Structures are given as C-alpha cells and as structure tokens.
Amino acid sequence: MKRIGILTGGGDCPGLNAVIRGVVKGAVIQRGWEVIGIEDGFDGLLDRGKCRLLTLDDVRGILPRGGTILGSTNRGNPFSFPIEKDGKTVFIDISDQVVGTLKELGVEALVVVGGDGSLKIAQELIRKGVPIVAVPKTIDNDLMETDVTFGYNTALETATDALDKLHSTAESHHRVMILEVMGRYAGWIALESGIAGGADVILIPEIPFEIKRICRAVDDRRRRGRRFSIIVAAEGAFPRGGERVVRKKAEAAHQIERLGGIGEYVAREIGTCLDMDTRVTVLGHLQRGGSPTTFDRCLGSRFGIKALELIEKGAFGQMVCLKGRDIRSAPIEKAVRKLKLVNPGGDMVRAAEELGIMLGR
Amino acid sequence: MKRIGILTGGGDCPGLNAVIRGVVKGAVIQRGWEVIGIEDGFDGLLDRGKCRLLTLDDVRGILPRGGTILGSTNRGNPFSFPIEKDGKTVFIDISDQVVGTLKELGVEALVVVGGDGSLKIAQELIRKGVPIVAVPKTIDNDLMETDVTFGYNTALETATDALDKLHSTAESHHRVMILEVMGRYAGWIALESGIAGGADVILIPEIPFEIKRICRAVDDRRRRGRRFSIIVAAEGAFPRGGERVVRKKAEAAHQIERLGGIGEYVAREIGTCLDMDTRVTVLGHLQRGGSPTTFDRCLGSRFGIKALELIEKGAFGQMVCLKGRDIRSAPIEKAVRKLKLVNPGGDMVRAAEELGIMLGR
Amino acid sequence: MKRIGILTGGGDCPGLNAVIRGVVKGAVIQRGWEVIGIEDGFDGLLDRGKCRLLTLDDVRGILPRGGTILGSTNRGNPFSFPIEKDGKTVFIDISDQVVGTLKELGVEALVVVGGDGSLKIAQELIRKGVPIVAVPKTIDNDLMETDVTFGYNTALETATDALDKLHSTAESHHRVMILEVMGRYAGWIALESGIAGGADVILIPEIPFEIKRICRAVDDRRRRGRRFSIIVAAEGAFPRGGERVVRKKAEAAHQIERLGGIGEYVAREIGTCLDMDTRVTVLGHLQRGGSPTTFDRCLGSRFGIKALELIEKGAFGQMVCLKGRDIRSAPIEKAVRKLKLVNPGGDMVRAAEELGIMLGR
Amino acid sequence: MKRIGILTGGGDCPGLNAVIRGVVKGAVIQRGWEVIGIEDGFDGLLDRGKCRLLTLDDVRGILPRGGTILGSTNRGNPFSFPIEKDGKTVFIDISDQVVGTLKELGVEALVVVGGDGSLKIAQELIRKGVPIVAVPKTIDNDLMETDVTFGYNTALETATDALDKLHSTAESHHRVMILEVMGRYAGWIALESGIAGGADVILIPEIPFEIKRICRAVDDRRRRGRRFSIIVAAEGAFPRGGERVVRKKAEAAHQIERLGGIGEYVAREIGTCLDMDTRVTVLGHLQRGGSPTTFDRCLGSRFGIKALELIEKGAFGQMVCLKGRDIRSAPIEKAVRKLKLVNPGGDMVRAAEELGIMLGR
C-alpha cells in the first residue's frame, strides 16, 4: 500500500477543496492508496498532531465549499523559520524536521498545492530528496506554465458582480465609483472583470498610469452627458513617475503603502482635479471566498487527479497545468522563474482600449 | 386627462424602478393618466429640462435593474437651498419655485419616493398645498409605520453573501473577520444578516457594546478550538461609554468619524487585546446596488399601484406601507416622527443571543 | 436535565436546517437540554436506530445548506400506516408504537416541523398526550395563522431567476415561454414571482382561467409589436369550466393529471389558436433546493428559538408563527383548519392586474 | 467611411450582446465605421426594414444582459428557403436577394455570429463573393478550431446550480434525481457540470451507455448507505445497442424522440430495475438565458474586436477563436467540417471516472 500526503499553502482560493477531494477520491477508490492531510501548509509538518488520514467521508460535500478543509496558513518557510530568541526574531533552517516528519508518517509522495511562495519551498525540499508534485494555486492567475489557475474564475465573478452593483448606484447618483481588486503584480482580475463589468478606466500594475489622462477621460465622459464613471484598479497599480515597474514583493508592498491604497489615491486625485463625488470600494477578502464556479471546481478536480498520475509516473518536480482544454504538466522551476503578467501589447489590453476603456497610458 | 408627477429622492435602493414602473403602468394602462418623471429628486423641480413624460417604453425592462431611471441626487432641501453668495454658502427658501414648476407642468398630484429626509420635505410642501402621496424608501429599514421597505431584502442578500464568503477565508486562515454593513441609527441589516450568516458577534447602534466582552467572546471561541470568529458591525454601532445612544444624524456622523470607522476600531481593539489576525471589509455601496430580489420587486410594484389608489381617493399626506401581507397607508407625519429601531428586548435580539451570538452587552 | 426531540416531515424546504440549528443551539447552549434528532419524519419513531443525540458539532455549518440533515420522508401516517398483508396494502394504527418510542427515549417534548399533513398527525398525537409544539413548513406558503413560512422566499428567488432567464430567450426568438411553478392549491409563488419577473400572464388555482382570454392577451401583445409573451402557471391552476375550485388534494391531483400538466395544456391551446412557437419549462424540484435566502435562514432560526420558549411555557398544541415583524404563536388546529389562499379581490391580485398582467378572468 | 453589417443566427447564447457591443464600439469609436444591425439572422436580409444603424446608444447597458438585441430567429437557409406554393412547402434559392440587400445597404463586410448552421450558410455566401468574417457561437461548445465559445461558461453555471439544488432534495428524500441538460451531439455541459456538481452518473452522446451498469452503480451506492444518487444526462445521450454513434442532426433528433426524452427513459429504467423513487428535471431553455458570466462577457467582447481586425486585414472566410489565452483566427471551413466532441479517452473523462463517476460504460 502506498501512502501520500497533501498540503495547501498560502492564501485562500476557491477550488482548493476540489483538489483535495480529487486527490482523496482518486487515491482511495482507484488506487487503494492512503492520503495524509497535512493542516496549515508546511507548518503542519512541524506537528504530528496536524497530520491525519483523510477518508472519503472527510471529502464528502466539500466540492461546493470555498476555503480549504486543511487550512492554509503557512507562517513560516521551513528553510528560514522565524523563532523568538532573546526577545528577537531569528530565522533558522528546520527543513530537516519537515523531511523527518514525512518519513515518520511513511509518506511516499507529497502533493503541494500552492502559489509562488509554496512552490519555491517545494523546490528546495525536492533538492533535499522529498518526492513532490505540485498543483498551482494563485487567485491572481500570475503563475507561468498554466493558462489559468482555479479560483481566478470565481474571483472574477465576485469582482464583476460588484461592478454590476456599483453601476446602478453610479448612474443614479452621478458619481465616480472606484473598485479596488486584487492583483499585486498582475492585473488580470482588474482587466478581465473591468472589460466584463463595463468599466470606463482600468488600472493595472503592468501599465503605470498618468493620473491626468484618467481625469481627462472622466471629464470627457461628463461632457458627453455621461455623468458617472467606473474605475477598476488592481491593488498593485501605480502612477507613472520615477518608479520602475515593480516585480518584487517588497517593492509592490512599499508602493501600495506609499499611496495609502490605490483606490483612495485615485479618488483623492480625481476629487482634486475634477470636483466630482467619488466613492471607493475595496473588495479585499470577498474575492477569495464563496462557492467555486463550475470551471474552478472542475479544474481543481482534474488537477487533483493529474497529480496522482504524475506520482504514478514518478514525475516528481513537475506541476500540473492547463494548456488549452487539456491538463498537462511542466517543471515547477519553470513555473516559478517569473510571473505571468498581462502583456501591454496583447490582445486583451488591445480589446479593452478598442472598447473605449482608458488604461491610463 | 389627469397628469401626475413622480420623483425619487435620497440614496439608491433596489426596487425604485419597480415603483416607477408600477406608477407608470397603472397610470397609463388602467387610468389613462400621464406621468411626468422628475429627475434627480426635488432638484429636478428647479429645472424644467429635468421633467419629462414617462411612457410605457421608458419603463420596459427596468424591473430587474437596480438604481433609479430618474436619478436620486437631491442636493438641496428647497426650503433651505444652498447657494453661493459672496464666496459663502447661504441657505434660502426656493420652495415657491418648486410649487410653481409643478403648476406649470400641470401636475395634479405628486408621488414622492423617499426616506426620512425626502418625506420631511414632502410634508412641508403639503403644507404649501402640494397634493403629495409618499412611498417609503430606506435601505436600512428604519422608517416607522411600515413592516418593511423595499431594498432592505436585497441589501440583506448582499450582506449575507459577503458573510458566507468571509466564512471560508476565516476558517482556512484562523482569523477574525469583521464586516461593516450599513445602518447609521438602526441595526436591522447587521442583525438579520448576522443571524443568517452565522456571525459570532453582532454590533448594532441600539446596543452600545463593551469591547472587553467582544474580546472575551472571541477568546472563548479560540479556547474551544474554533480558531476564527466573524463579526458584523453596523456602521453606526459604538462602544459603551460616556456617549448617549445617538438619534441625530450629526451625532452619529461624529461618532463614526471619531472611531475612524467602526470596523477598523473593533479590529484595532481586538488586535491589541488578543494578538489575533484581523481583517476588515467595508461593504459600502455594494449594499445599494444589484438586481432587486423578488420580494423587493414585488413590494415596489405594489407600492406604486397603491400610490395611484391613494391619489384617486385624494388621500394626500398619506404614505403607502406594508402591514403583515397587506398594503395599507399611514400618515406621512407618523412615519417620520421617529426612527424604527431594533428593540433590544425584542424577539430578534433574543433569538440572536440564544443562538450564542454576542451582542456586546 | 430536559430532553426534547425534533423531526422534520414532508417535502424539502430551504430553512429546515436553520430551525434544527436554532433548536439545538438554544437548547444546548442556553438551557442545558439534550436534543434527540429523529430521522425521516414520523417514520423515525418506528425505528430507534433513527433517533440520535444532536450535538453542536452536528449543526455546525448547516445554516447555508438546503434540505434537512434529518431527512424528511414520512411515508406513513402512524394512524393509518401502510403495511403489506397477503399481497395487499392495508392501513393500521401504529401510533402507540410512536408514543412508546418517545417515552423510551425520555423525550419530554417534541418539536414537529412540518406542513399540513405533518401538523394533522401532530394534532392526533397531542390528543394521545404527546407534548408537541409545531413549526410551520410549506414552500407554497399556504398555511394559515402565519404571514409567511421559511422556504417560500427562497423558492421565489428560484422562480424569478428562471423568469429573468426565459425573458432573454423569449425576446430573442419571439416565443411564448411558459413557466410551471409549484402551488397545488395556492398560487402565491406564481403570483409573486410573476409580478417580480415581469410576466404577461399569471395562472393560479384561486382564479380558474379562460383560455380564450389568455390567447387574446398574447395576441394583443403581438399586435402591439411585442413578439413574445411570458406565462407563469401554478401547477394547480386549471381552466374554468364545469369544475369547482378544488380544495382537496385528490381533486387537484386529478385535475393536474387530466390536463397532462398545466404548462403543457396551456402550450397546446396557445399553439392551436395562435400558431405561435411555445416552450414549457417545469421548475419542479429546483424550487425546493438551494441555499436559503437571508430571510429564510433568519426566520427559521427565530422559529427554532421560539419553539423552545413555547416548550418552557408548556404551551403544547401551539405553532410558532410570524405576524408582521414579530414571532408569535397560534393553536395548531387553527393553522390546519383551512389553507391560506390568494384572495382574488386582494391587493396583490389587484396590483398584478393594474400592472397589465392577465390573470385569465 | 466604411460600413459593416452584423447578424446573430441560431439559438440564444449569453454573450451575444457582448459581441455586438464590441463590434459597434470598436467600429464607431476607433475606426469611424458605421455598423448596420440585421435583425433575426439571415431573415433580416430579406427585409430592409429589419436593417438599422446601430449607435453607441443602442449598445449601452447591454453587456450584462442575456439574449441578443438583434434577435436570432433564422427560420430559413437562404439557399433553401421554405415558401408556401400550392398549399405545399417548397424550398427555393433566394441567396441573390440576400446579396442584393447587402449591396443596397452598402455593407462592405459582414460579421456573422452563429453556430454550425449559420456558418455553413456564411460559407456559401462567401463563395458568392460576400466578404464575411465569423464569430463562433454554440452553447454546447461543440465547434472545432476554438478552445471554447461564449455562452458555454454561463450554461455550466446554470447546470451546476441546478445540481447543487437537487443535491439537497435528493439527500433529504433518498431519491434518484436526474437532470437533463443540453448537448445533442457533444456532452461537454453534462460532463463538466456533472464533475463540478458532484454527480454520481454522467451520460453523454459520445459514450453510449449500458442501463444495467447505471442501475448497478445506483444500487451499489444504496448498499454503501448512500440513499440518493444524482444523474446528469446530455439530451443526446443514448443507450448502447444496435445504434451507431449519431453524428447527424436527424439521427439524434430521432433517437431523442424514440426514447421520449433521455431523462424520462433513464427514470423509467431505474424505476423498473431498482424500485427507487426517481425525479426528472429538464433544464431546457434556462441554460440559454441569464446574465453572462465574466468569462463569457469578456470572450464575447474580445471576439467582437478581433472580428474588426480581421475585416481590416481583409481576412474574409476566417472565424475568430480562442487558443489558450489568446484570440486567434481559423478558416470557417475547418470549423464546420466536424463537431468538437468529448474524447472518451481524454483527461476530462478519465478524471470523471477516477472520481468514481459512472459514465455507463
């Protein structure tokens, strides 16, 4: 009998439960394997009490539910784990403990469901000999080597639903409504929900914007008798200036903090130059919740099954992915090398601009 | 031939279009009357260009749409209208102009769809001889003399949907999620969506809360192994202290400003006393938008028809209302005398507390 | 320590889980009582294996879920229970067994959540000395003594959502779309969803229709350039003729069978007299499913808590109910004496007709 | 100034309005072209009164709306158009009239939005010299040369939502619930919604089923204590037997008629061999309606813009399509040569079977 493990790392994402269910059903029913569920991401491997056998009963009824039944708080990278020492936080390598726990549990292969951060940890563990296959997870859809990741489709529905709701209020009250959505480095959510929600302005990190152009676009609409405007801004969008396009976490966080939230920044600037009533809505965590869409449930399920097939083949170090309509696999290292960003010259940006949407350039 | 007018005042509310459609259909098809739609609330009566004949074509397809096709920005109370004079804002009485416009238009009766503010203006106009019937409108459901108002049911769905979404994230990440919903004076939305969304703590303006009790409730859950908590707070909720229960707009606004937003206030306090991860989501305008629920569409339609019946009877000064399952009417002056607040000793509060929900007292 | 029982009888209804959760939470947390959950309605009292202690864990997370965790198949009335004897079905009284099981279980009070049928059984058990309080349950909203029952609001959303969807197809293809909804004796769902969904014709059991009037209404629309029509029909609606208005189950069932489904009947007749393309959609069980709306979750929760209060007071034979905004109680016998039907002269029917909707009379 | 035409043919599909809006916005704003909207598919080219200039006002607010503002009834193939002659229907070629109308209107290029049928007509018109570019439209997602078509994603949501609703009723009542969804030749909707909705059995046209295997699967579940089962059947699914896999319209229609509806057929058979309570729900037209999902609105918009780019390039005879994340084009003739069917050996079917879903083989 074979025994495998599964953990989910990083932020919440609709479809995680579909992956877990897929792995458990495919392992137990078809292969007669056992599945150990590891709670709270890699943290769970530091505490045997957080590792438990997952049965078919455990995964019953979880398909329509958001979140993850395993929890996904990975506070610490086991290669640089924060501990308190003499009143200070120091970082130590406790990866041997992680490897040890897996051995003790008799786990012969580990399925890591995670984003950029979790996959990089997975890579280092692979170098230490842990047999890992990966399932990509990012609500922002910014991972390379896969057309799309689960959770993204559900997040789009939440964002577009918000835009539909803001439309009626904007129309009735002649306001500029600004919706801030997720996307620290990649503007996919802002761009796709903005096109679908009939936004007038879309701001994404890949295209630093000129605030004057935005004000002018809003003003033009007003002059044409359209007394409201809808702006969608990815949280990582920023004004053109001395800044370079950010690619690193620290820089983006700094940028966002400096502006006090991109939504508020844009509202202030428009309020200053146009004397129009503005309102900001920050969608935040609502985008990570909710029952997954059909697409996300199905994709998560297929990813889970494919992970088992990779284990059977011994294809460790591989990540499952979607190419067109098919599930395939790709090396984890290729997936984490860089982020999948919106192409400012690609057809989706071009479509947005041809629809009359201002992207701030 | 009879000619009537209709205007919608104050904040956006799902179901407004159902009222307008009901009035137009009932007037045109059944009675052969003409309906003048007045844009932007009472403001529209200062500008003949904002008054136009509403036809059956104008109201086609608007039933499922949020917002109001008439716009609802009433910037100014015509009895105390702000104008710029010598660089300062002064307030003058321009109500004669409003009365004059109605006469010029040949409007024999006016339907005012509005909340507290608009209904008080309506009362004063009635005293000046304008034949008005009212349709109550408040998303907070805080108007007396009617069991419920349209828009409230839709807002509840938006709030509960947000709670359902936050639940999955809270569970996966072991966090305290705080949802700030509408309700400056009345906590109906927080209370009813909180019960429906499985909240652990509900804060409403009618029950000033003790922050220590809330922290203890969250901590108790953590000790029982429930590592997350969900808090719903009405925007007008406030901590017990020297403050009296606020009843006036200015006081509530002051209170809210002082705390920097009730959601943020509670998050700070919990962060301080419990060292738990907290996240605040402010629903804001999303609660005013969206396609109205069946209940709100039907109630709005019935209100519109009832308004016509009141006009036929010459029952000016009356407001349509819902009592049990029936549409009735009541004097506007009784409706605006005080707000319909949550009864801290009533069965809904009692039910919440018996379900184990902490209300902060 | 007190021990109570709870069972859910009859058809599925969104909000049942809210009642169960309310009863368990209010009993366990506030009162220290035990709650025995009885599976599959009264059937569960014939089989000790179907009676189990409900804990707080059992009711965790069930609030947003449709259906009932207790099952609700009551095949047999214990006062006239079907058994096979000599190849034939005979009906015997096994109510003593039911009473016996309750005694053995030490159940001191029983909460019966059910509709017309279950409540009548409850009444007979009360006569045999069983201390019962009732919670009304009918998706059709046809129980007397309560303004509304949970599940009805959710069913309305399903029906109106279907109408919104059919509208787009009807408009694009110039068709007569017929939606058959629930309502064997009472037309509430058809009437309220029909008003909200912008139906052109609504057929309810309370108003026997003349098919010619319907054809004429559809034809009139066509002549006015509106090339589609939407018809909502309650399953128990029937054409005017020799028939009396049915009030009894058997008659309604006969009626429905005779017509081969009211939707198909109307489609055939319109196809015959107008030569227009028609399509029938039978919503069926979809109306009983889905996550309950805020209103239904909250009402179910309040009903559950109120049932406990009735038990505390010893108010057996009473049923919880909603009057206006308040939870009250009323004698079960008054609730089951007759059905709460749509008043053909009431304001909701009048509103429908004034909106230009044809009711077939 | 350039003038182009656009028509939508065949069945309704959420996202059609997004295409129309994209074409009009991209043509008018960016290129200064005029767009003639042709009503009711190719039929509109037989009647000048059905051809009208589309302005930006015409496409305002249509993005969230299902259906098509142009209507899509194409009753007749202009190359074989049905007319009444001597009391009989004969078919004549009136394609010259179609070509003539386009010339009269000064239409320099035509955008045909349609499925298999409309695209074949488009091909024949291209042979007659009409400059056409195509936008693929099929709710069944069975067109070759594109990963996916708009409308399909929305239909999936409707189908999965129905499955979620049926689940609660099935669980509460211990029933076999059968959902019949669209898909005459291709089982994509059944397969993908079935995986997402947690179906136990999925029947698709590509895999003729053995009814005995289905009964055994349902019975196995019952023996394992799972007293309900959910079956999703594509309308074109059929039992294994003498029949070949159907590929032609007439054969499928014959098959469906012979069985009296696949849902009813399966219900009868299960009722016969298992003595279980079964219920059939036919989703029908509900799948074609509703507000399009984000994905469908965005895909439709991008398709519309791409069609304009093809016209600019003179790439007539081409159809826009989606490949991975990119919008591309392919020859219409390749798209209509055969249908894109589910691969019985592909990863989606394999995933379904590994999840424990019975596909009847």
Coordinates of C-alpha atoms in Angstrom, one line a residue, chain A residues 18 21-23 25-27 29-31 57 60 63-64 141 146-148 152-153 156-158 160-161 164 188 191-200 226 291-295 297-299 301-302 305-306 308-309 312 323-327 340 347-348 350-356, chain D residues 18 21-23 25-27 29-31 57 60 63-64 141 146-148 152-153 156-158 160-161 164 188 191-200 226 291-295 297-299 301-302 305-306 308-309 312 323-327 340 347-348 350-356:
Chain A
A18 CA -12.0 20.2 -5.2
R21 CA -11.4 15.8 -2.9
G22 CA -9.9 14.7 -6.3
V23 CA -6.7 13.5 -4.7
K25 CA -11.1 10.0 -4.3
G26 CA -8.6 9.1 -7.0
A27 CA -6.2 7.7 -4.4
I29 CA -11.2 4.5 -4.8
Q30 CA -9.0 3.8 -7.8
R31 CA -5.6 3.1 -6.3
D57 CA -16.2 10.8 4.5
R60 CA -18.0 14.4 1.2
L63 CA -16.9 20.4 -3.6
P64 CA -19.2 23.4 -3.5
N141 CA -3.6 34.0 -12.1
T146 CA -0.5 27.2 -17.0
D147 CA -3.2 29.0 -19.0
V148 CA -5.2 29.6 -15.8
Y152 CA -9.4 33.0 -10.6
N153 CA -12.7 32.4 -12.4
L156 CA -13.7 37.3 -11.5
E157 CA -17.4 36.6 -10.8
T158 CA -17.2 38.4 -7.4
T160 CA -17.8 41.7 -11.9
D161 CA -20.8 41.3 -9.6
D164 CA -22.7 45.5 -11.8
W188 CA -5.6 40.0 -14.7
L191 CA -8.5 43.8 -16.7
E192 CA -10.9 40.9 -17.2
S193 CA -13.6 42.0 -14.7
G194 CA -13.2 45.5 -15.9
I195 CA -14.0 44.5 -19.5
A196 CA -16.9 42.3 -18.4
G197 CA -18.2 44.9 -15.9
G198 CA -18.2 47.8 -18.4
A199 CA -15.5 49.8 -16.6
D200 CA -14.5 53.2 -18.1
R226 CA -22.4 60.6 -19.1
S291 CA -18.6 28.7 -3.6
P292 CA -16.3 28.0 -6.6
T293 CA -17.7 28.3 -10.1
T294 CA -18.2 25.3 -12.3
F295 CA -14.9 26.0 -14.0
R297 CA -14.5 23.1 -9.3
C298 CA -13.8 21.1 -12.5
L299 CA -10.3 22.4 -13.0
S301 CA -10.8 18.2 -9.6
R302 CA -8.8 17.5 -12.8
I305 CA -6.4 13.5 -10.5
K306 CA -3.5 14.6 -12.7
L308 CA -1.9 11.3 -8.8
E309 CA -0.9 10.3 -12.4
E312 CA 2.4 7.1 -10.5
K323 CA -3.0 24.1 -21.7
G324 CA -5.9 25.0 -23.9
R325 CA -8.5 22.3 -22.9
D326 CA -6.0 19.8 -21.7
I327 CA -4.4 19.0 -18.4
K340 CA 2.8 35.6 -15.8
D347 CA -5.0 41.2 -27.5
M348 CA -6.8 41.6 -24.1
R350 CA -5.9 46.0 -27.1
A351 CA -9.5 44.8 -26.9
A352 CA -10.0 46.9 -23.7
E353 CA -8.7 50.0 -25.4
E354 CA -10.7 49.5 -28.6
L355 CA -13.8 49.2 -26.4
G356 CA -13.0 52.8 -25.3
Chain D
A18 CA -21.1 41.5 -25.7
R21 CA -21.3 45.8 -28.3
G22 CA -17.7 45.1 -29.1
V23 CA -18.2 45.3 -32.8
K25 CA -17.8 50.2 -30.0
G26 CA -14.6 49.2 -31.9
A27 CA -16.1 50.2 -35.2
I29 CA -15.1 54.8 -31.6
Q30 CA -11.9 53.6 -33.0
R31 CA -12.4 53.4 -36.7
D57 CA -26.7 54.4 -27.5
R60 CA -25.3 51.0 -23.8
L63 CA -23.2 43.8 -21.6
P64 CA -24.8 42.1 -18.6
N141 CA -19.2 24.2 -27.1
T146 CA -11.7 27.2 -30.8
D147 CA -10.9 26.1 -27.3
V148 CA -14.3 27.4 -26.1
Y152 CA -20.9 27.7 -22.6
N153 CA -19.5 29.0 -19.3
L156 CA -22.4 25.5 -17.0
E157 CA -23.2 27.8 -14.1
T158 CA -26.9 27.2 -14.6
T160 CA -24.2 23.2 -11.7
D161 CA -26.5 25.5 -9.8
D164 CA -26.4 21.9 -6.1
W188 CA -19.5 18.9 -22.6
L191 CA -19.6 16.2 -18.3
E192 CA -18.2 19.5 -16.9
S193 CA -21.2 20.4 -14.8
G194 CA -21.5 16.8 -13.6
I195 CA -17.9 16.8 -12.3
A196 CA -18.5 20.2 -10.7
G197 CA -21.9 19.3 -9.3
G198 CA -20.8 16.1 -7.7
A199 CA -22.9 13.8 -10.0
D200 CA -22.7 10.0 -9.5
R226 CA -25.8 6.5 0.3
S291 CA -26.7 37.4 -17.4
P292 CA -23.5 36.1 -19.0
T293 CA -20.6 35.3 -16.7
T294 CA -17.4 37.4 -16.6
F295 CA -15.7 34.9 -18.8
R297 CA -18.8 38.8 -21.4
C298 CA -15.0 39.2 -21.8
L299 CA -14.7 36.5 -24.5
S301 CA -16.1 41.4 -26.3
R302 CA -12.7 40.2 -27.5
I305 CA -12.9 43.4 -31.5
K306 CA -11.0 40.6 -33.3
L308 CA -13.0 44.0 -36.8
E309 CA -9.3 43.4 -37.1
E312 CA -9.3 45.4 -41.7
K323 CA -6.5 29.3 -28.3
G324 CA -5.2 29.0 -24.8
R325 CA -5.3 32.6 -23.5
D326 CA -5.1 34.2 -26.9
I327 CA -7.6 35.3 -29.6
K340 CA -15.7 19.0 -31.4
D347 CA -8.3 13.6 -19.5
M348 CA -11.7 15.0 -18.6
R350 CA -10.6 10.0 -17.2
A351 CA -10.8 12.4 -14.3
A352 CA -14.6 11.8 -14.0
E353 CA -14.1 8.1 -13.8
E354 CA -11.3 8.3 -11.3
L355 CA -13.5 10.5 -9.2
G356 CA -15.8 7.5 -9.0

